[in-house]
CSV table of N, CA and C in Angstrom, one decimal:
chain,number,residue,atom,x,y,z
A,1323,MET,N,15.7,9.1,-7.9
A,1323,MET,CA,15.4,8.3,-9.0
A,1323,MET,C,13.9,8.6,-9.1
A,1324,GLN,N,13.5,9.1,-10.1
A,1324,GLN,CA,12.1,9.1,-10.2
A,1324,GLN,C,11.3,7.9,-10.7
A,1325,ARG,N,9.9,7.6,-10.5
A,1325,ARG,CA,9.4,6.3,-10.3
A,1325,ARG,C,8.5,6.9,-11.3
A,1326,LEU,N,7.4,5.9,-11.7
A,1326,LEU,CA,5.9,6.3,-12.6
A,1326,LEU,C,4.9,5.6,-11.6
A,1327,LEU,N,4.0,6.0,-10.6
A,1327,LEU,CA,3.3,5.3,-10.2
A,1327,LEU,C,1.7,5.5,-10.8
A,1328,ILE,N,1.0,4.4,-11.1
A,1328,ILE,CA,-0.3,4.6,-11.8
A,1328,ILE,C,-1.3,3.7,-10.7
A,1329,SER,N,-2.4,4.3,-10.8
A,1329,SER,CA,-3.4,4.2,-9.8
A,1329,SER,C,-4.1,2.8,-10.5
A,1330,VAL,N,-4.8,1.7,-9.7
A,1330,VAL,CA,-5.4,0.7,-10.4
A,1330,VAL,C,-6.1,0.2,-9.5
A,1331,ARG,N,-7.1,-0.6,-10.4
A,1331,ARG,CA,-8.2,-1.0,-9.5
A,1331,ARG,C,-8.0,-2.6,-9.4
A,1332,GLY,N,-7.3,-3.2,-10.3
A,1332,GLY,CA,-7.5,-4.8,-9.7
A,1332,GLY,C,-6.2,-5.3,-11.2
A,1333,PRO,N,-6.5,-6.6,-10.9
A,1333,PRO,CA,-5.3,-7.0,-11.4
A,1333,PRO,C,-4.8,-6.6,-13.1
A,1334,LYS,N,-6.2,-6.7,-14.0
A,1334,LYS,CA,-5.9,-6.3,-15.4
A,1334,LYS,C,-5.3,-4.8,-15.4
A,1335,GLU,N,-5.9,-3.9,-15.0
A,1335,GLU,CA,-5.1,-2.6,-15.1
A,1335,GLU,C,-3.7,-2.5,-14.4
A,1336,ALA,N,-3.5,-3.1,-13.5
A,1336,ALA,CA,-1.9,-3.4,-13.1
A,1336,ALA,C,-1.1,-3.9,-14.1
A,1337,ILE,N,-1.5,-4.9,-14.6
A,1337,ILE,CA,-0.5,-5.4,-16.1
A,1337,ILE,C,-0.7,-4.5,-16.9
A,1338,GLU,N,-1.9,-3.9,-17.1
A,1338,GLU,CA,-1.9,-2.6,-18.4
A,1338,GLU,C,-0.7,-1.8,-17.8
A,1339,ALA,N,-1.1,-1.0,-16.6
A,1339,ALA,CA,-0.1,-0.3,-16.3
A,1339,ALA,C,1.5,-0.6,-16.0
A,1340,ALA,N,2.2,-1.7,-15.9
A,1340,ALA,CA,3.3,-2.1,-15.8
A,1340,ALA,C,3.8,-2.6,-17.5
A,1341,ARG,N,2.6,-2.6,-18.0
A,1341,ARG,CA,3.0,-2.5,-19.7
A,1341,ARG,C,3.1,-1.6,-20.4
A,1342,GLY,N,2.9,-0.3,-19.6
A,1342,GLY,CA,2.9,1.0,-20.2
A,1342,GLY,C,4.0,1.7,-19.3
A,1343,GLY,N,5.0,0.9,-18.9
A,1343,GLY,CA,6.1,1.4,-17.9
A,1343,GLY,C,6.4,2.1,-16.3
A,1344,ALA,N,5.0,1.5,-15.7
A,1344,ALA,CA,4.9,2.0,-14.4
A,1344,ALA,C,6.0,1.3,-13.4
A,1345,HIS,N,6.3,2.0,-12.5
A,1345,HIS,CA,7.6,1.2,-11.9
A,1345,HIS,C,6.3,0.7,-10.2
A,1346,ILE,N,5.2,1.4,-10.3
A,1346,ILE,CA,4.3,1.1,-9.0
A,1346,ILE,C,3.3,1.0,-9.2
A,1347,ALA,N,2.0,0.0,-8.9
A,1347,ALA,CA,0.9,0.2,-9.1
A,1347,ALA,C,0.3,0.2,-8.0
A,1348,ASP,N,-0.1,1.5,-7.9
A,1348,ASP,CA,-1.5,1.8,-6.9
A,1348,ASP,C,-2.4,1.4,-6.7
A,1349,ILE,N,-2.9,0.2,-5.6
A,1349,ILE,CA,-4.2,0.0,-5.6
A,1349,ILE,C,-5.0,0.7,-5.0
A,1350,GLU,N,-6.2,1.3,-5.3
A,1350,GLU,CA,-7.1,1.8,-5.0
A,1350,GLU,C,-8.8,1.5,-5.1
A,1351,TYR,N,-9.6,1.3,-4.4
A,1351,TYR,CA,-10.7,0.7,-4.5
A,1351,TYR,C,-11.7,2.1,-4.1
A,1352,PRO,N,-12.2,2.7,-5.6
A,1352,PRO,CA,-13.0,3.9,-5.8
A,1352,PRO,C,-14.4,4.0,-5.2
A,1353,ALA,N,-14.8,3.1,-4.5
A,1353,ALA,CA,-15.9,3.0,-3.5
A,1353,ALA,C,-15.9,4.0,-2.2
A,1354,SER,N,-14.1,4.0,-2.2
A,1354,SER,CA,-14.2,4.3,-0.6
A,1354,SER,C,-13.6,5.7,-0.7
A,1355,ALA,N,-13.5,6.6,0.1
A,1355,ALA,CA,-13.1,8.1,0.4
A,1355,ALA,C,-11.4,8.0,0.0
A,1356,LEU,N,-10.5,7.2,0.2
A,1356,LEU,CA,-9.2,7.2,0.0
A,1356,LEU,C,-8.8,5.8,-0.9
A,1357,GLY,N,-10.0,5.2,-1.5
A,1357,GLY,CA,-9.8,4.0,-1.8
A,1357,GLY,C,-9.2,2.7,-1.3
A,1358,THR,N,-9.6,2.7,-0.2
A,1358,THR,CA,-9.0,1.6,0.4
A,1358,THR,C,-8.9,0.0,0.1
A,1359,PRO,N,-8.5,-0.8,-0.3
A,1359,PRO,CA,-8.9,-2.0,-1.2
A,1359,PRO,C,-8.8,-3.4,-0.4
A,1360,TYR,N,-9.7,-4.3,-0.6
A,1360,TYR,CA,-9.7,-5.6,-0.1
A,1360,TYR,C,-8.4,-6.2,-0.2
A,1361,PRO,N,-8.0,-6.9,1.3
A,1361,PRO,CA,-6.8,-7.5,1.1
A,1361,PRO,C,-6.2,-8.7,0.1
A,1362,LEU,N,-7.8,-9.5,-0.5
A,1362,LEU,CA,-7.5,-10.1,-1.6
A,1362,LEU,C,-7.2,-9.7,-2.8
A,1363,ASN,N,-7.2,-8.6,-3.1
A,1363,ASN,CA,-7.5,-7.6,-4.6
A,1363,ASN,C,-6.0,-7.1,-4.4
A,1364,ILE,N,-5.6,-6.9,-3.6
A,1364,ILE,CA,-3.9,-6.4,-3.6
A,1364,ILE,C,-3.0,-8.0,-3.5
A,1365,LEU,N,-3.8,-9.2,-3.0
A,1365,LEU,CA,-3.0,-10.3,-3.5
A,1365,LEU,C,-3.2,-10.8,-4.6
A,1366,ALA,N,-3.9,-10.2,-5.2
A,1366,ALA,CA,-4.4,-10.5,-6.9
A,1366,ALA,C,-3.5,-9.9,-7.9
A,1367,VAL,N,-3.4,-8.4,-7.4
A,1367,VAL,CA,-2.6,-7.5,-8.2
A,1367,VAL,C,-1.4,-8.2,-7.9
A,1368,ARG,N,-0.9,-8.7,-7.0
A,1368,ARG,CA,1.0,-8.7,-6.6
A,1368,ARG,C,1.0,-10.1,-7.4
A,1369,HIS,N,0.3,-11.3,-7.3
A,1369,HIS,CA,0.0,-12.2,-7.8
A,1369,HIS,C,0.4,-12.4,-9.8
A,1370,LYS,N,-0.6,-11.6,-9.9
A,1370,LYS,CA,-0.8,-11.3,-11.6
A,1370,LYS,C,0.2,-10.9,-12.1
A,1371,LEU,N,1.2,-9.8,-11.6
A,1371,LEU,CA,2.1,-8.8,-11.7
A,1371,LEU,C,3.3,-9.9,-11.7
A,1372,ASN,N,3.3,-10.8,-10.6
A,1372,ASN,CA,4.6,-12.0,-10.7
A,1372,ASN,C,4.4,-12.7,-12.0
A,1373,SER,N,3.3,-13.6,-12.0
A,1373,SER,CA,2.8,-14.1,-13.4
A,1373,SER,C,3.2,-13.8,-14.7
A,1374,HIS,N,3.2,-12.7,-14.8
A,1374,HIS,CA,3.2,-12.1,-15.8
A,1374,HIS,C,5.1,-11.5,-16.2
A,1375,GLY,N,5.5,-12.0,-15.0
A,1375,GLY,CA,7.0,-11.4,-15.3
A,1375,GLY,C,7.3,-10.1,-14.9
A,1376,TYR,N,6.5,-9.3,-13.8
A,1376,TYR,CA,6.6,-7.9,-13.4
A,1376,TYR,C,7.2,-7.8,-12.2
A,1377,THR,N,8.0,-8.6,-11.8
A,1377,THR,CA,8.4,-9.0,-10.0
A,1377,THR,C,8.8,-7.5,-9.6
A,1378,LYS,N,9.1,-6.7,-10.2
A,1378,LYS,CA,9.9,-5.5,-9.9
A,1378,LYS,C,9.0,-4.5,-9.8
A,1379,VAL,N,7.9,-4.4,-10.3
A,1379,VAL,CA,7.3,-3.6,-10.4
A,1379,VAL,C,6.3,-3.6,-8.9
A,1380,ALA,N,6.2,-2.6,-7.9
A,1380,ALA,CA,6.2,-2.5,-6.7
A,1380,ALA,C,4.4,-2.4,-6.7
A,1381,VAL,N,3.9,-3.0,-5.7
A,1381,VAL,CA,2.8,-2.9,-5.5
A,1381,VAL,C,2.5,-1.5,-4.0
A,1382,SER,N,1.7,-0.8,-4.6
A,1382,SER,CA,1.0,0.1,-3.2
A,1382,SER,C,-0.2,0.4,-2.9
A,1383,THR,N,-0.2,1.2,-1.9
A,1383,THR,CA,-2.1,0.9,-1.2
A,1383,THR,C,-2.0,1.7,0.0
A,1384,ASN,N,-3.1,2.1,0.4
A,1384,ASN,CA,-3.1,3.0,1.9
A,1384,ASN,C,-4.0,2.2,2.7
A,1385,ILE,N,-3.8,2.4,4.0
A,1385,ILE,CA,-4.6,1.8,5.2
A,1385,ILE,C,-5.6,2.0,5.5
A,1386,GLY,N,-6.4,3.5,5.1
A,1386,GLY,CA,-7.9,3.6,5.5
A,1386,GLY,C,-7.6,5.3,5.2
A,1387,GLU,N,-9.4,5.5,6.1
A,1387,GLU,CA,-9.0,6.7,6.1
A,1387,GLU,C,-9.0,7.5,7.3
A,1388,LYS,N,-9.2,7.0,8.4
A,1388,LYS,CA,-8.7,7.3,9.5
A,1388,LYS,C,-8.3,6.1,10.7
A,1389,GLN,N,-7.2,6.5,10.9
A,1389,GLN,CA,-6.3,5.3,11.7
A,1389,GLN,C,-5.8,6.2,12.4
A,1390,HIS,N,-6.5,6.6,13.3
A,1390,HIS,CA,-5.9,7.2,14.4
A,1390,HIS,C,-5.4,6.4,15.8
A,1391,ASP,N,-5.7,5.3,15.8
A,1391,ASP,CA,-5.9,4.2,16.9
A,1391,ASP,C,-4.3,3.2,16.4
A,1392,ARG,N,-3.4,3.7,17.1
A,1392,ARG,CA,-2.1,2.9,16.7
A,1392,ARG,C,-1.9,1.5,16.6
A,1393,SER,N,-2.6,0.8,17.3
A,1393,SER,CA,-2.5,-0.8,17.2
A,1393,SER,C,-3.7,-0.9,15.5
A,1394,SER,N,-4.4,0.1,15.7
A,1394,SER,CA,-5.5,-0.7,14.6
A,1394,SER,C,-4.6,-0.2,13.3
A,1395,ALA,N,-4.0,0.8,13.3
A,1395,ALA,CA,-2.8,1.2,12.0
A,1395,ALA,C,-1.9,0.0,12.0
A,1396,CYS,N,-1.2,-0.4,13.4
A,1396,CYS,CA,-0.3,-0.9,12.8
A,1396,CYS,C,-0.5,-2.7,12.0
A,1397,GLN,N,-1.9,-2.8,12.9
A,1397,GLN,CA,-2.5,-4.0,11.9
A,1397,GLN,C,-2.8,-4.0,10.7
A,1398,ALA,N,-3.3,-2.7,10.4
A,1398,ALA,CA,-4.0,-2.5,8.9
A,1398,ALA,C,-2.4,-2.4,7.9
A,1399,ALA,N,-1.5,-1.8,8.4
A,1399,ALA,CA,-0.4,-2.1,7.9
A,1399,ALA,C,0.0,-3.1,7.3
A,1400,LEU,N,0.3,-4.1,8.3
A,1400,LEU,CA,0.7,-5.7,8.5
A,1400,LEU,C,-0.3,-6.2,7.5
A,1401,GLY,N,-1.2,-6.2,7.7
A,1401,GLY,CA,-2.6,-6.9,7.0
A,1401,GLY,C,-2.2,-6.5,5.0
A,1402,VAL,N,-2.0,-5.3,4.9
A,1402,VAL,CA,-1.7,-5.1,3.2
A,1402,VAL,C,-0.7,-5.4,3.0
A,1403,ALA,N,0.5,-5.3,3.9
A,1403,ALA,CA,2.0,-5.8,3.4
A,1403,ALA,C,2.0,-7.5,3.4
A,1404,THR,N,1.2,-8.1,4.3
A,1404,THR,CA,1.2,-9.4,4.2
A,1404,THR,C,0.4,-10.2,3.0
A,1405,SER,N,-0.5,-8.9,2.4
A,1405,SER,CA,-1.4,-9.2,1.5
A,1405,SER,C,-0.6,-8.7,0.0
A,1406,GLY,N,0.9,-8.5,-0.2
A,1406,GLY,CA,2.0,-8.0,-1.0
A,1406,GLY,C,2.2,-6.8,-1.3
A,1407,ALA,N,1.3,-5.5,-0.6
A,1407,ALA,CA,1.8,-4.4,-0.8
A,1407,ALA,C,3.3,-4.0,-0.3
A,1408,ASP,N,4.0,-3.5,-1.4
A,1408,ASP,CA,5.5,-3.4,-1.2
A,1408,ASP,C,5.8,-2.4,-0.1
A,1409,ILE,N,4.7,-1.2,-0.6
A,1409,ILE,CA,4.8,0.3,0.0
A,1409,ILE,C,3.3,0.3,0.6
A,1410,VAL,N,3.4,0.8,1.7
A,1410,VAL,CA,1.9,1.1,2.6
A,1410,VAL,C,2.3,2.8,3.1
A,1411,LYS,N,0.6,3.1,2.4
A,1411,LYS,CA,0.7,4.7,2.4
A,1411,LYS,C,-0.6,4.8,3.8
A,1412,CYS,N,-0.3,5.9,5.0
A,1412,CYS,CA,-1.0,6.2,5.6
A,1412,CYS,C,-1.1,7.9,5.6
A,1413,GLY,N,-2.6,8.2,6.3
A,1413,GLY,CA,-2.5,9.6,6.6
A,1413,GLY,C,-2.7,10.1,8.0
A,1414,PHE,N,-2.4,11.3,8.2
A,1414,PHE,CA,-2.6,11.7,9.5
A,1414,PHE,C,-3.6,12.6,9.6
A,1415,ALA,N,-4.3,13.0,8.8
A,1415,ALA,CA,-5.2,14.3,8.9
A,1415,ALA,C,-6.1,14.3,10.3
A,1416,GLU,N,-6.3,15.2,10.7
A,1416,GLU,CA,-7.3,15.5,11.9
A,1416,GLU,C,-6.3,15.1,13.2
A,1417,LEU,N,-5.2,14.6,12.9
A,1417,LEU,CA,-4.0,14.2,14.3
A,1417,LEU,C,-3.3,15.2,14.5
A,1418,PRO,N,-3.1,15.7,15.8
A,1418,PRO,CA,-2.2,16.8,16.5
A,1418,PRO,C,-0.7,16.0,16.1
A,1419,TYR,N,0.1,17.4,15.6
A,1419,TYR,CA,1.7,17.1,15.3
A,1419,TYR,C,2.2,16.1,15.9
A,1420,GLU,N,2.3,16.2,16.8
A,1420,GLU,CA,3.0,15.0,18.0
A,1420,GLU,C,2.6,13.7,17.9
A,1421,ALA,N,1.1,13.8,17.9
A,1421,ALA,CA,0.5,12.3,17.8
A,1421,ALA,C,1.0,11.9,16.0
A,1422,ALA,N,0.8,12.7,15.6
A,1422,ALA,CA,1.2,12.2,13.9
A,1422,ALA,C,2.3,11.7,14.2
A,1423,VAL,N,3.1,12.4,14.4
A,1423,VAL,CA,4.9,11.9,14.4
A,1423,VAL,C,4.9,10.8,15.2
A,1424,TYR,N,4.1,10.2,16.2
A,1424,TYR,CA,4.2,9.0,16.8
A,1424,TYR,C,3.6,8.3,16.3
A,1425,GLN,N,2.4,8.6,15.7
A,1425,GLN,CA,1.9,7.5,14.6
A,1425,GLN,C,2.8,6.6,13.9
A,1426,GLY,N,3.3,7.8,13.2
A,1426,GLY,CA,4.3,7.6,11.8
A,1426,GLY,C,5.8,6.7,12.2
A,1427,GLU,N,6.4,7.2,13.7
A,1427,GLU,CA,7.2,6.1,14.1
A,1427,GLU,C,6.7,4.8,14.8
A,1428,THR,N,5.8,4.5,15.1
A,1428,THR,CA,5.4,3.4,15.1
A,1428,THR,C,4.9,2.7,14.4
A,1429,LEU,N,4.4,3.0,13.2
A,1429,LEU,CA,4.1,2.8,12.2
A,1429,LEU,C,5.3,2.2,11.8
A,1430,VAL,N,6.3,2.9,11.2
A,1430,VAL,CA,7.6,2.6,10.5
A,1430,VAL,C,8.2,1.4,11.4
A,1431,ARG,N,8.4,1.3,12.8
A,1431,ARG,CA,9.2,0.7,13.5
A,1431,ARG,C,8.4,-1.1,13.5
A,1432,THR,N,7.2,-0.8,13.5
A,1432,THR,CA,6.7,-2.0,13.3
A,1432,THR,C,6.5,-2.8,11.8
A,1433,MET,N,6.5,-1.8,10.6
A,1433,MET,CA,6.7,-2.3,9.7
A,1433,MET,C,7.9,-3.0,9.3
A,1434,ARG,N,9.2,-2.4,10.1
A,1434,ARG,CA,10.7,-2.6,9.6
A,1434,ARG,C,10.8,-3.9,10.7
A,1435,LYS,N,9.9,-4.3,11.5
A,1435,LYS,CA,10.2,-5.5,12.2
A,1435,LYS,C,9.9,-6.3,11.4
A,1436,PHE,N,8.5,-6.5,11.0
A,1436,PHE,CA,8.0,-7.5,10.3
A,1436,PHE,C,8.3,-7.5,9.0
A,1437,TYR,N,8.6,-6.5,8.7
A,1437,TYR,CA,9.0,-6.5,6.6
A,1437,TYR,C,10.0,-5.3,6.8
A,1438,PRO,N,11.4,-5.8,6.9
A,1438,PRO,CA,12.3,-4.9,6.9
A,1438,PRO,C,12.5,-4.3,5.6
A,1439,ARG,N,12.2,-5.3,4.3
A,1439,ARG,CA,12.0,-4.4,2.9
A,1439,ARG,C,11.4,-3.9,2.4
A,1440,LYS,N,10.1,-3.7,3.3
A,1440,LYS,CA,8.7,-3.0,2.6
A,1440,LYS,C,9.0,-1.7,3.1
A,1441,LYS,N,8.2,-0.6,2.4
A,1441,LYS,CA,8.4,1.0,2.9
A,1441,LYS,C,7.5,1.3,3.3
């Protein structure tokens, strides 16, 4: 199934994206290298979409430039999920392959334990 992802900075852009047919509002913060947004901005986007009837529009974001420490990465993922993100993205740049696999498995296991419906 193809889905349209549109990058947004905040609630106003998220509503415009949803009106334009977006299936996913990808929250970014342009001042950061990977655009890691503040949790309150994630929450504001989720609330604005819900209050305008766009409850099926998923919210996605990332957990930062370099999350090489597993515990910090898991805490960051849980933080953005708690703030309203349905999809949590992360990068494994500069990690050796085996470490990246383990990091990914740990993140997925943690998210599934706390939020079984999120991705």
